[in-house]
Coordinates of C-alpha atoms in Angstrom, one line a residue:
X1 CA 1.7 -0.9 -15.4
X2 CA 1.5 2.9 -15.0
X3 CA -1.0 4.6 -17.3
X4 CA 0.1 7.2 -19.8
X5 CA -0.6 10.9 -20.2
X6 CA -3.7 10.1 -22.2
X7 CA -5.6 9.1 -19.0
X8 CA -8.8 11.3 -18.7
X9 CA -8.7 14.2 -16.3
X10 CA -12.1 13.7 -14.5
X11 CA -13.7 12.0 -11.6
X12 CA -13.7 8.6 -13.3
X13 CA -9.9 8.8 -13.3
X14 CA -10.0 9.6 -9.6
X15 CA -12.1 6.4 -9.0
X16 CA -9.6 4.3 -10.8
X17 CA -6.4 2.6 -9.6
X18 CA -4.3 4.9 -11.7
X19 CA -1.0 5.8 -10.0
X20 CA -0.6 9.6 -10.4
X21 CA 2.8 9.5 -8.6
X22 CA 5.2 6.7 -8.0
X23 CA 8.8 5.9 -7.0
X24 CA 10.0 2.7 -8.5
X25 CA 13.1 1.0 -6.9
X26 CA 14.5 4.4 -6.0
X27 CA 18.0 4.8 -4.5
X28 CA 19.0 8.4 -3.6
X29 CA 22.4 9.4 -2.1
X30 CA 23.8 12.6 -0.8
X31 CA 27.5 11.9 -1.2
X32 CA 28.2 8.9 1.0
X33 CA 24.9 9.2 2.8
X34 CA 22.0 7.1 1.5
X35 CA 18.7 9.0 1.8
X36 CA 16.5 6.4 0.1
X37 CA 17.1 2.7 -0.4
X38 CA 15.1 0.6 -2.9
X39 CA 11.9 2.6 -2.3
X40 CA 8.7 1.5 -4.1
X41 CA 5.8 3.9 -3.4
X42 CA 2.6 4.8 -5.2
X43 CA -0.1 7.4 -4.8
X44 CA -3.3 6.5 -6.6
X45 CA -5.8 8.9 -8.1
X46 CA -8.3 10.5 -5.8
X47 CA -6.8 9.6 -2.5
X48 CA -4.9 11.3 0.3
X49 CA -1.7 9.5 1.2
X50 CA 0.3 10.5 4.4
X51 CA 4.0 9.9 4.2
X52 CA 5.2 9.6 7.9
X53 CA 8.7 9.3 9.3
X54 CA 11.1 10.8 11.8
X55 CA 13.2 13.8 10.9
X56 CA 15.8 12.7 8.3
X57 CA 13.9 9.6 7.3
X58 CA 13.7 10.6 3.6
X59 CA 10.2 12.2 3.4
X60 CA 11.3 15.5 1.9
X61 CA 13.7 13.7 -0.5
X62 CA 10.9 11.5 -1.8
X63 CA 8.7 14.6 -2.4
X64 CA 11.5 16.4 -4.2
X65 CA 12.1 13.4 -6.5
X66 CA 8.4 13.4 -7.4
X67 CA 8.5 17.1 -8.1
X68 CA 11.5 16.7 -10.4
X69 CA 13.7 18.8 -8.1
X70 CA 16.1 15.9 -7.6
X71 CA 17.1 12.9 -9.8
X72 CA 17.5 9.5 -8.3
X73 CA 20.8 7.6 -8.4
X74 CA 18.8 4.5 -9.4
X75 CA 15.2 3.7 -10.2
X76 CA 12.8 6.3 -11.4
X77 CA 10.2 8.8 -10.3
X78 CA 6.9 9.2 -12.3
X79 CA 3.9 11.6 -12.1
X80 CA 0.9 11.0 -14.4
X81 CA 2.9 8.2 -16.0
X82 CA 5.8 10.4 -17.2
X83 CA 8.8 12.5 -16.2
X84 CA 8.1 14.9 -13.3
X85 CA 10.0 17.6 -15.1
X86 CA 7.7 17.5 -18.1
X87 CA 6.1 20.9 -18.4
X88 CA 2.6 19.4 -19.0
X89 CA 2.9 17.4 -15.8
X90 CA 4.2 20.3 -13.8
X91 CA 1.2 22.4 -14.8
X92 CA -1.0 19.7 -13.2
X93 CA 1.0 19.7 -9.9
X94 CA 1.0 22.0 -6.9
X95 CA 3.4 22.0 -4.0
X96 CA 3.6 23.5 -0.5
X97 CA 7.1 23.0 0.8
X98 CA 9.0 24.1 3.9
X99 CA 12.0 25.3 2.0
X100 CA 12.6 28.3 -0.2
X101 CA 11.9 32.0 0.2
X102 CA 8.8 34.1 -0.7
X103 CA 9.3 37.8 -1.5
X104 CA 8.1 39.7 1.6
X105 CA 7.2 43.0 -0.1
X106 CA 4.5 41.5 -2.3
X107 CA 0.9 41.5 -1.1
X108 CA -1.0 38.3 -0.6
X109 CA -3.2 38.8 -3.7
X110 CA -0.2 39.7 -5.7
X111 CA 1.5 36.4 -4.8
X112 CA -1.6 34.5 -5.8
X113 CA -2.0 36.4 -9.1
X114 CA 1.7 35.8 -10.0
X115 CA 1.6 32.0 -9.2
X116 CA -1.7 31.7 -11.1
X117 CA -0.1 32.8 -14.3
X118 CA 2.0 29.6 -14.3
X119 CA -1.2 27.5 -14.9
X120 CA -3.5 27.2 -17.9
X121 CA -6.8 27.2 -15.9
X122 CA -6.2 28.6 -12.4
X123 CA -8.8 29.1 -9.8
X124 CA -10.4 32.6 -9.4
X125 CA -8.6 34.8 -6.8
X126 CA -11.7 35.0 -4.6
X127 CA -12.0 31.2 -4.6
X128 CA -8.3 30.8 -3.6
X129 CA -8.6 33.4 -0.8
X130 CA -11.7 31.7 0.6
X131 CA -10.2 28.2 0.5
X132 CA -7.1 29.4 2.4
X133 CA -9.0 31.7 4.8
X134 CA -7.2 34.8 3.5
X135 CA -10.1 37.0 2.5
X136 CA -9.2 39.7 5.1
X137 CA -5.5 39.5 4.4
X138 CA -5.4 39.9 0.7
X139 CA -3.9 43.4 0.8
X140 CA -1.4 42.5 3.6
X141 CA 2.3 42.3 2.6
X142 CA 3.7 38.8 3.1
X143 CA 6.5 40.2 5.4
X144 CA 3.8 41.5 7.8
X145 CA 2.1 38.1 8.3
X146 CA 2.4 35.8 11.3
X147 CA 3.8 32.3 10.9
X148 CA 0.4 30.7 10.7
X149 CA -0.8 33.3 8.1
X150 CA 2.3 32.7 6.0
X151 CA 1.4 28.9 6.1
X152 CA -2.0 29.7 4.7
X153 CA -0.5 31.8 1.9
X154 CA 1.8 28.9 1.0
X155 CA -1.2 26.6 0.9
X156 CA -3.0 29.1 -1.4
X157 CA 0.0 29.1 -3.8
X158 CA -0.1 25.3 -3.9
X159 CA -3.8 25.1 -4.9
X160 CA -4.2 28.3 -7.0
X161 CA -3.6 26.5 -10.3
X162 CA -6.3 24.0 -9.5
X163 CA -3.8 21.1 -9.9
X164 CA -4.7 17.5 -10.1
X165 CA -1.9 16.5 -7.7
X166 CA -0.9 18.4 -4.6
X167 CA 2.1 17.9 -2.4
X168 CA 1.7 19.3 1.1
X169 CA 4.8 19.2 3.2
X170 CA 4.0 19.9 6.9
X171 CA 1.0 22.1 5.9
X172 CA -0.4 22.9 9.3
X173 CA 2.9 23.8 11.2
X174 CA 2.2 27.0 13.1
X175 CA -1.6 27.0 12.6
X176 CA -4.0 27.3 15.5
X177 CA -6.7 24.6 16.0
X178 CA -9.4 26.5 14.0
X179 CA -7.1 27.2 11.0
X180 CA -5.9 23.6 11.0
X181 CA -9.4 22.2 10.9
X182 CA -10.3 24.7 8.1
X183 CA -7.4 23.4 6.1
X184 CA -8.4 19.8 6.7
X185 CA -11.9 20.6 5.4
X186 CA -10.4 22.2 2.3
X187 CA -8.3 19.1 1.6
X188 CA -11.4 16.9 1.9
X189 CA -13.2 19.2 -0.6
X190 CA -10.3 18.9 -3.0
X191 CA -10.5 15.1 -2.9
X192 CA -14.3 15.2 -3.5
X193 CA -13.5 17.1 -6.7
X194 CA -11.1 14.3 -7.9
X195 CA -7.8 15.8 -6.7
X196 CA -5.0 13.7 -5.2
X197 CA -2.9 14.7 -2.2
X198 CA 0.4 13.5 -0.8
X199 CA 0.8 14.8 2.7
X200 CA 3.8 14.7 5.0
X201 CA 3.2 15.6 8.6
X202 CA 4.4 15.1 12.2
X203 CA 0.9 15.5 13.5
X204 CA -0.3 11.9 13.7
X205 CA -3.8 12.9 14.4
X206 CA -3.8 14.8 11.1
X207 CA -2.7 11.7 9.2
X208 CA -5.4 9.6 11.0
X209 CA -8.1 12.2 10.2
X210 CA -7.2 12.8 6.5
X211 CA -5.4 9.9 5.0
X212 CA -6.9 7.0 2.9
X213 CA -3.5 5.3 3.1
X214 CA -0.4 5.8 5.2
X215 CA 3.3 4.9 4.4
X216 CA 5.9 4.9 7.1
X217 CA 9.4 5.6 6.1
X218 CA 12.5 5.2 8.3
X219 CA 16.2 5.4 7.4
X220 CA 15.3 5.7 3.7
X221 CA 13.1 2.6 3.6
X222 CA 9.4 2.1 3.5
X223 CA 8.7 0.0 6.5
X224 CA 4.9 -0.1 6.5
X225 CA 2.0 0.8 4.2
X226 CA -1.7 0.5 4.5
X227 CA -4.9 2.3 5.7
X228 CA -4.6 4.0 9.1
X229 CA -6.6 1.1 10.5
X230 CA -4.2 -1.4 9.1
X231 CA -1.2 0.5 10.4
X232 CA -2.7 0.7 13.8
X233 CA -3.5 -3.1 13.7
X234 CA 0.2 -3.8 13.3
X235 CA 0.7 -2.8 16.9
X236 CA -2.6 -3.9 18.4
X237 CA -2.9 -2.6 22.0
X238 CA -4.9 -0.6 24.5
X239 CA -4.4 2.7 26.3
X240 CA -5.5 3.0 29.9
X241 CA -5.7 6.4 31.5
X242 CA -6.5 6.8 35.2
X243 CA -5.8 8.6 38.4
X244 CA -4.0 6.2 40.9
X245 CA -1.9 6.3 44.0
X246 CA 0.4 3.7 42.5
X247 CA 3.8 4.8 41.5
X248 CA 5.2 4.6 37.9
X249 CA 7.6 1.8 38.8
X250 CA 4.9 -0.3 40.4
X251 CA 2.7 0.1 37.3
X252 CA 5.5 -1.0 35.0
X253 CA 5.8 -4.2 37.0
X254 CA 2.3 -5.3 36.2
X255 CA 2.4 -8.1 33.7
X256 CA 1.3 -7.0 30.2
X257 CA 2.2 -3.3 30.7
X258 CA 4.4 -2.1 27.8
X259 CA 4.7 1.6 28.7
X260 CA 3.7 4.0 31.5
X261 CA 3.9 7.8 31.4
X262 CA 2.4 10.7 33.3
X263 CA -0.4 12.7 31.8
X264 CA -1.0 15.7 34.0
X265 CA -2.7 14.5 37.2
X266 CA -3.2 11.0 35.7
X267 CA -1.1 8.3 34.2
X268 CA -1.3 6.6 30.8
X269 CA -0.7 2.9 30.6
X270 CA -0.1 1.1 27.3
X271 CA -0.7 -2.6 27.1
X272 CA -1.5 -5.5 24.7
X273 CA -4.8 -6.1 26.4
X274 CA -6.6 -4.1 29.1
X275 CA -8.9 -6.4 31.1
X276 CA -6.4 -8.1 33.4
X277 CA -4.5 -4.9 34.0
X278 CA -7.7 -3.0 34.9
X279 CA -8.6 -5.8 37.4
X280 CA -5.1 -5.6 38.9
X281 CA -5.3 -1.8 39.2
X282 CA -8.7 -2.0 41.0
X283 CA -7.3 -4.7 43.3
X284 CA -4.2 -2.7 44.3
X285 CA -5.8 0.7 44.5
X286 CA -9.3 1.0 45.9
X287 CA -9.2 4.8 45.3
X288 CA -8.6 4.4 41.5
X289 CA -10.6 7.0 39.6
X290 CA -11.2 8.6 36.1
X291 CA -10.6 5.3 34.4
X292 CA -10.6 5.4 30.6
X293 CA -9.8 2.6 28.2
X294 CA -9.3 3.1 24.5
X295 CA -7.6 1.4 21.5
X296 CA -4.0 2.5 20.7
X297 CA -3.9 5.2 18.0
X298 CA -1.7 5.9 15.0
X299 CA 0.9 7.6 17.2
X300 CA 1.5 4.4 19.2
X301 CA 1.7 2.4 16.0
X302 CA 4.2 4.9 14.5
X303 CA 6.4 4.8 17.7
X304 CA 6.3 1.0 17.8
X305 CA 7.2 0.7 14.1
X306 CA 10.2 3.1 14.5
X307 CA 11.2 2.2 18.0
X308 CA 14.3 0.2 17.1
X309 CA 15.8 2.9 15.0
X310 CA 14.9 6.2 16.6
X311 CA 14.1 7.7 20.0
X312 CA 12.4 10.7 18.5
X313 CA 8.9 11.3 19.7
X314 CA 6.7 12.2 16.8
X315 CA 3.1 13.5 16.8
X316 CA 3.5 15.9 19.6
X317 CA 2.3 19.5 18.9

């Protein structure tokens, strides 16, 4: 049973199993196209959940339903145990979306000041600027910012009200490595303060680094849920990287090899288990070098889970 609005807003809530956001048996259609089909999905207090899927899988539709921007054809969406459009619930929610326009003539600090007025107890301007790495850009007009700088402003607008629940839709698109790591650190700090984050991303490394739980959606249906380790375990396997004189076709013929691809001067081999394949490689190629063996990552699990229904390669930068 989903808790009601009387649930306490503190760290004890964050440690509970309280579902701060949920989709319950949701169907969502756009005309004759079904975007979501019987989706059951929950985000519990104090956790980071990554919602992963190919383009068009239904991720953005799910987020819009939880924000109250869409209404389902069947089932229901809930935040804090109530209607997402409830004004009290909206004041406890922040969102960073990839749609919509932001006035380009306003300065960064003016945008933050304006958004902060929508909340009862917003964060101080200096705190928001620091969290988003915008201290040196506060007087810059939005229209004069680079793509990565604009992303940081959108992140600042999502957190400026100090919301309990934050939706981050592809938050690190266009960010360099340093800015991406800074945003990751800020997300982790938010969670230590009892906040809850729903993250959509195509960067599988990002989901692996941040998420307590992962849900994979494809063609409008949730096809897997669990911790990153549990998701990766669904497609247990090994990754072998080496420099070899053997051709790609010869490598594919080795029993147990599931995939082979070039990786700069080396090749990357995917397999269920590595030992027999490594022995075969050493037998066939005495000059084999730079041998590395590692467990398959979240990207491999994602591709395996969605392999039958999409050829899109996700997780590449």
